[in-house]
Short mmCIF file of C-alpha atoms in Angstrom, two decimals:
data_model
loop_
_atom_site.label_atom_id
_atom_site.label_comp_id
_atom_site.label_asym_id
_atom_site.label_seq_id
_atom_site.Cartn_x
_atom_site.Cartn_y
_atom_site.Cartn_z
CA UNK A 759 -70.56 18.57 30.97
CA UNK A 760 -69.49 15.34 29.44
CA UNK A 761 -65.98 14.03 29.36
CA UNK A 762 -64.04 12.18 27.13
CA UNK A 763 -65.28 8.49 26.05
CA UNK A 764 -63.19 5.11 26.02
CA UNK A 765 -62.87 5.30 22.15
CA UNK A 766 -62.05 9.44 22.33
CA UNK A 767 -58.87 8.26 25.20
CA UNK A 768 -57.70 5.40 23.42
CA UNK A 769 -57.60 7.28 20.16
CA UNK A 770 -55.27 9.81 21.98
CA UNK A 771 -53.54 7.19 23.26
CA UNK A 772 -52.52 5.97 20.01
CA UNK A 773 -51.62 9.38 18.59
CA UNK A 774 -49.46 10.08 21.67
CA UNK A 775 -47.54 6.51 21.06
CA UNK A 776 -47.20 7.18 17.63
CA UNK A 777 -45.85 10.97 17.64
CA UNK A 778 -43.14 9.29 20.55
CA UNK A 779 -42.90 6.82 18.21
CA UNK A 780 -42.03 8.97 15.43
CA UNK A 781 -39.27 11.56 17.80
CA UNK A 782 -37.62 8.56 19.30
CA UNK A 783 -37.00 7.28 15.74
CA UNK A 784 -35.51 11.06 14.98
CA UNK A 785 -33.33 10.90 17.72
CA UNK A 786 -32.09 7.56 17.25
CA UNK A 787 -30.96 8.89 13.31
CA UNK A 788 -29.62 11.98 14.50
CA UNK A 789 -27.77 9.90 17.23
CA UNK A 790 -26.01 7.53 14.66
CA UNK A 791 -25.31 10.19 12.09
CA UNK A 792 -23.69 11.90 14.73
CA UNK A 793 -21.33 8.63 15.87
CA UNK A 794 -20.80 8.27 12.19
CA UNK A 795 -19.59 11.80 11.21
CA UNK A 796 -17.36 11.50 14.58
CA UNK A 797 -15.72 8.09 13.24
CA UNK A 798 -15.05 9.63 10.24
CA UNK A 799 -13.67 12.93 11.80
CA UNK A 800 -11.38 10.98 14.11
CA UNK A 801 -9.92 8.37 11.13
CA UNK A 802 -9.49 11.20 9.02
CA UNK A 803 -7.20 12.61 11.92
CA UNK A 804 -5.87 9.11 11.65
CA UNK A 805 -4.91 9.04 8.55
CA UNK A 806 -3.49 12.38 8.16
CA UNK A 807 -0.51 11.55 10.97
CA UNK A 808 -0.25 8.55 9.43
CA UNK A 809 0.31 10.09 5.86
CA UNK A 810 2.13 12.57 7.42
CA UNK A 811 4.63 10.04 9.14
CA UNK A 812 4.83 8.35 5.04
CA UNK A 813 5.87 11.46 3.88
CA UNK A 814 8.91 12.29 6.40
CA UNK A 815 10.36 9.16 5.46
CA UNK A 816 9.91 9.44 1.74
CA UNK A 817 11.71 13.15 2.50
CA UNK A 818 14.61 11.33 4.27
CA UNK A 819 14.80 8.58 1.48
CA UNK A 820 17.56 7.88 -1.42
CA UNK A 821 15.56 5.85 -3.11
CA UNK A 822 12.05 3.69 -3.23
CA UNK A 823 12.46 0.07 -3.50
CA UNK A 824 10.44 -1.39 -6.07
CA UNK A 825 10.88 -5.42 -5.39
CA UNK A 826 9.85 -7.08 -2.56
CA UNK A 827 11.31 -10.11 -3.00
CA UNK A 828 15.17 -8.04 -3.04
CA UNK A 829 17.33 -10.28 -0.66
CA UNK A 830 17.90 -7.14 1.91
CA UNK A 831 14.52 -5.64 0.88
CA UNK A 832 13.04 -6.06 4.66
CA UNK A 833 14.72 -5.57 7.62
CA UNK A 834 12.11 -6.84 9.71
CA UNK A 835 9.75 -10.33 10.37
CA UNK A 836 6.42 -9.14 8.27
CA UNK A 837 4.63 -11.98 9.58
CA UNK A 838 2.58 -12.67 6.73
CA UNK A 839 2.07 -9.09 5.87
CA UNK A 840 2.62 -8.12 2.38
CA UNK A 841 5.40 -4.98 1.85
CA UNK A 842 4.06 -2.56 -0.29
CA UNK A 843 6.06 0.40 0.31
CA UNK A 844 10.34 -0.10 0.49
CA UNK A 845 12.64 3.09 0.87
CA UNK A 846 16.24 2.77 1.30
CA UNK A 847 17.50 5.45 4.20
CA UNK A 848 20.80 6.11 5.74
CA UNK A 849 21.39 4.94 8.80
CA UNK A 850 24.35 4.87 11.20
CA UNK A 851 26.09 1.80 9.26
CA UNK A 852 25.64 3.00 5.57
CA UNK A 853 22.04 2.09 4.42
CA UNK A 854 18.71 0.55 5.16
CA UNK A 855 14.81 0.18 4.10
CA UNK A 856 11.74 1.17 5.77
CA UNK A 857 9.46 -1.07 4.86
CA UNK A 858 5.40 -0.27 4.72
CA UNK A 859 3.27 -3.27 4.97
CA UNK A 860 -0.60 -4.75 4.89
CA UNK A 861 -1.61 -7.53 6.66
CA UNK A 862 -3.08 -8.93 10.06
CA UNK A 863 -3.07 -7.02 13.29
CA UNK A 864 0.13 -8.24 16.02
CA UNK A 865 -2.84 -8.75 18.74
CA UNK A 866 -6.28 -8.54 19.57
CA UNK A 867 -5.60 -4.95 20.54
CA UNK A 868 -6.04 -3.83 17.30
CA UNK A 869 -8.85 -3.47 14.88
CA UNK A 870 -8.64 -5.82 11.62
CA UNK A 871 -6.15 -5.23 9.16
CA UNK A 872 -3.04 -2.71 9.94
CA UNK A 873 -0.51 -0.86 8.49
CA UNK A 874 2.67 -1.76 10.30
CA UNK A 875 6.06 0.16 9.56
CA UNK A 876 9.44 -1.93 9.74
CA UNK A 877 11.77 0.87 10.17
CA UNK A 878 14.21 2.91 12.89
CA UNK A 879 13.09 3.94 16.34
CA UNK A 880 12.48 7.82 16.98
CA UNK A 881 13.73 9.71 20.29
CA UNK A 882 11.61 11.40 22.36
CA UNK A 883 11.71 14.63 20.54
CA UNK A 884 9.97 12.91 17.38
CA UNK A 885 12.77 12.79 15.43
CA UNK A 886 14.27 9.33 13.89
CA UNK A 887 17.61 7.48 15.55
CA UNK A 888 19.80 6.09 12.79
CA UNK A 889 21.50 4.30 15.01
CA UNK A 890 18.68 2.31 16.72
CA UNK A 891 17.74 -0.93 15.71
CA UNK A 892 14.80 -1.40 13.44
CA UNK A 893 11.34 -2.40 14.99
CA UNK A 894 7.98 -3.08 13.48
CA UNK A 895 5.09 -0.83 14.75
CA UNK A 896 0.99 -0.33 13.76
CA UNK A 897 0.91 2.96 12.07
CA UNK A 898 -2.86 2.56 11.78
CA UNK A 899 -5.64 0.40 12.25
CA UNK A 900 -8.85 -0.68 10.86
CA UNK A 901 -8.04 -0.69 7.29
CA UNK A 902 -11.03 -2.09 5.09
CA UNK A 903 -10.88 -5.47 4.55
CA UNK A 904 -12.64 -5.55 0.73
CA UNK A 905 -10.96 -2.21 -0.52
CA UNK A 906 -12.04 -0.50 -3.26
CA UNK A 907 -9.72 -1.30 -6.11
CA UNK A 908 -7.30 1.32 -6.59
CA UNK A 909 -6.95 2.60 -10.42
CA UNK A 910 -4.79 5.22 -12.30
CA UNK A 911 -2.48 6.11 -9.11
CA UNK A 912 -4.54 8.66 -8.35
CA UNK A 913 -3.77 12.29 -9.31
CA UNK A 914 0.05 11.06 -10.13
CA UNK A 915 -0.23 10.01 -14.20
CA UNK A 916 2.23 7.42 -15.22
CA UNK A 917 2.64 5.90 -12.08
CA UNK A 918 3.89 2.41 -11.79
CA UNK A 919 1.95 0.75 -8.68
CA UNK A 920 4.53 -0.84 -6.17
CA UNK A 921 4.27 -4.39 -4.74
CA UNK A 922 0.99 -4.94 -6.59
CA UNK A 923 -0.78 -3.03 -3.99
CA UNK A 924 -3.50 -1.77 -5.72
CA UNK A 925 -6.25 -3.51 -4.50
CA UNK A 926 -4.93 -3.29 -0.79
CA UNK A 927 -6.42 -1.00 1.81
CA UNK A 928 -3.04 0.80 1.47
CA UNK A 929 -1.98 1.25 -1.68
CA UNK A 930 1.29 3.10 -3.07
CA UNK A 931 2.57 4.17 -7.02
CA UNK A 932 5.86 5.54 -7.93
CA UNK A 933 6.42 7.55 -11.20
CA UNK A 934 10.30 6.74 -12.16
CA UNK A 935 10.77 10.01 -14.03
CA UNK A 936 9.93 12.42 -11.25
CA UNK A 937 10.40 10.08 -8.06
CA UNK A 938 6.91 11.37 -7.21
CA UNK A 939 5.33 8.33 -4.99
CA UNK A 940 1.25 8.66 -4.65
CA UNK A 941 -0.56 6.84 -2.08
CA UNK A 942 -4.40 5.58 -1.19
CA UNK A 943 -5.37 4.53 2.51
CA UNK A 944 -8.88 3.49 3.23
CA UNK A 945 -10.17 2.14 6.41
CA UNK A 946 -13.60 1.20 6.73
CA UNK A 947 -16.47 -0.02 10.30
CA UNK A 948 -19.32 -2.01 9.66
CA UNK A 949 -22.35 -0.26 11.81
CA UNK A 950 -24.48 -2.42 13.66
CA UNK A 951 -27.18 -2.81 11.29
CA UNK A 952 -25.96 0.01 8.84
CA UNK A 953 -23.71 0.14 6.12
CA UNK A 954 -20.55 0.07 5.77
CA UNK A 955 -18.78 3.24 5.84
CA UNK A 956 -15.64 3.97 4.55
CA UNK A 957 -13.05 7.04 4.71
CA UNK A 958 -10.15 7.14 2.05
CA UNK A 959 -7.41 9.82 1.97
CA UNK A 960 -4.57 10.17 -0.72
CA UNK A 961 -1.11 12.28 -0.84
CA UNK A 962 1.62 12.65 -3.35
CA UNK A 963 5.22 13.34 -1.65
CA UNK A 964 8.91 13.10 -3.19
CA UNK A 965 11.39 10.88 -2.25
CA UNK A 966 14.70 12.79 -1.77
#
């Protein structure tokens, strides 16, 4: 009985590379579409506590800002950051303004751009201290440094955007009538030889 000839072994050879070939490959994809759906479960997490943390402040506030350049308009250094969302709050000695902003990260800690909030401490409980003085902190990281542009205020119609925001990676409107204020985040991670992907969440809250 014969066995198997050079050309017959090499030939399996090749069909055994390419079929590992061919499942490494598969695992590989499944592998990064895995690490991809996680990053966009966690920033969606993200962004949800960070809307959330928006919206308690736009619950506690008499009124949005809409100029950034107001004399009293920021109550703390934005270092370059541009303000995009002002509200005016009480506060232990009459009144005050959060104040939203876009811009650079404070350290290397953090991943590109950030959206920092100028605004009171909160105790331990999670609640806000009026009487503490006002300190800038990242709300969240990694916004997208070439943002889609931002159009129509999303679902709020006859929004006015604030702070000419729309084409930053956080973007806020305010309809006068209602007091209704709409707002875009979007952060976005470059993949090592991917493409970029992107996660964008929106919310409408009322000031008041």
């Amino acid at each position: 009985m014969s066995g198997f000839g050079l050309v017959e072994l090499l030939l399996a050879m090749a069909l055994g590379l390419m079929v590992c070939g061919g499942m490494i490959q598969a695992l590989v994809g499944e592998g990064q579409n895995a690490q991809r759906f996680s990053w966009m479960v966690r920033e969606r997490a993200h962004q949800r506590r960070a809307m959330t943390l928006i919206r308690d402040d736009l619950e506690r506030a008499r009124a949005v800002v809409g100029a950034a350049d107001a004399p009293d308009a920021v109550s703390c250094g934005l270092a370059g950051r541009t303000p995009v969302l002002q509200l005016r709050v009480p506060v232990s000695t009459g009144e005050a303004t959060i104040t939203y902003s876009v811009g650079a990260a404070p350290s290397g800690i953090w991943r590109g751009r950030v959206l920092m909030r100028c605004g009171p401490a909160y105790r331990l409980d999670g609640s806000v201290n009026p009487a503490s003085t006002f300190q800038s902190l990242v709300v969240l990281d990694g916004l997208a440094g070439d943002p889609t542009p931002w159009s129509g205020c999303g679902q709020l119609s006859g929004g006015q955007v604030l702070n000419s925001s729309a084409a930053l990676p956080f973007s806020a409107c305010l309809d006068p009538v209602s007091g209704l204020v709409a707002m875009r985040l979007e952060q976005s991670s470059a993949a090592a030889n991917g493409p970029v992907r992107r996660v964008r969440s929106e919310a409408v809250a009322g000031a008041g």
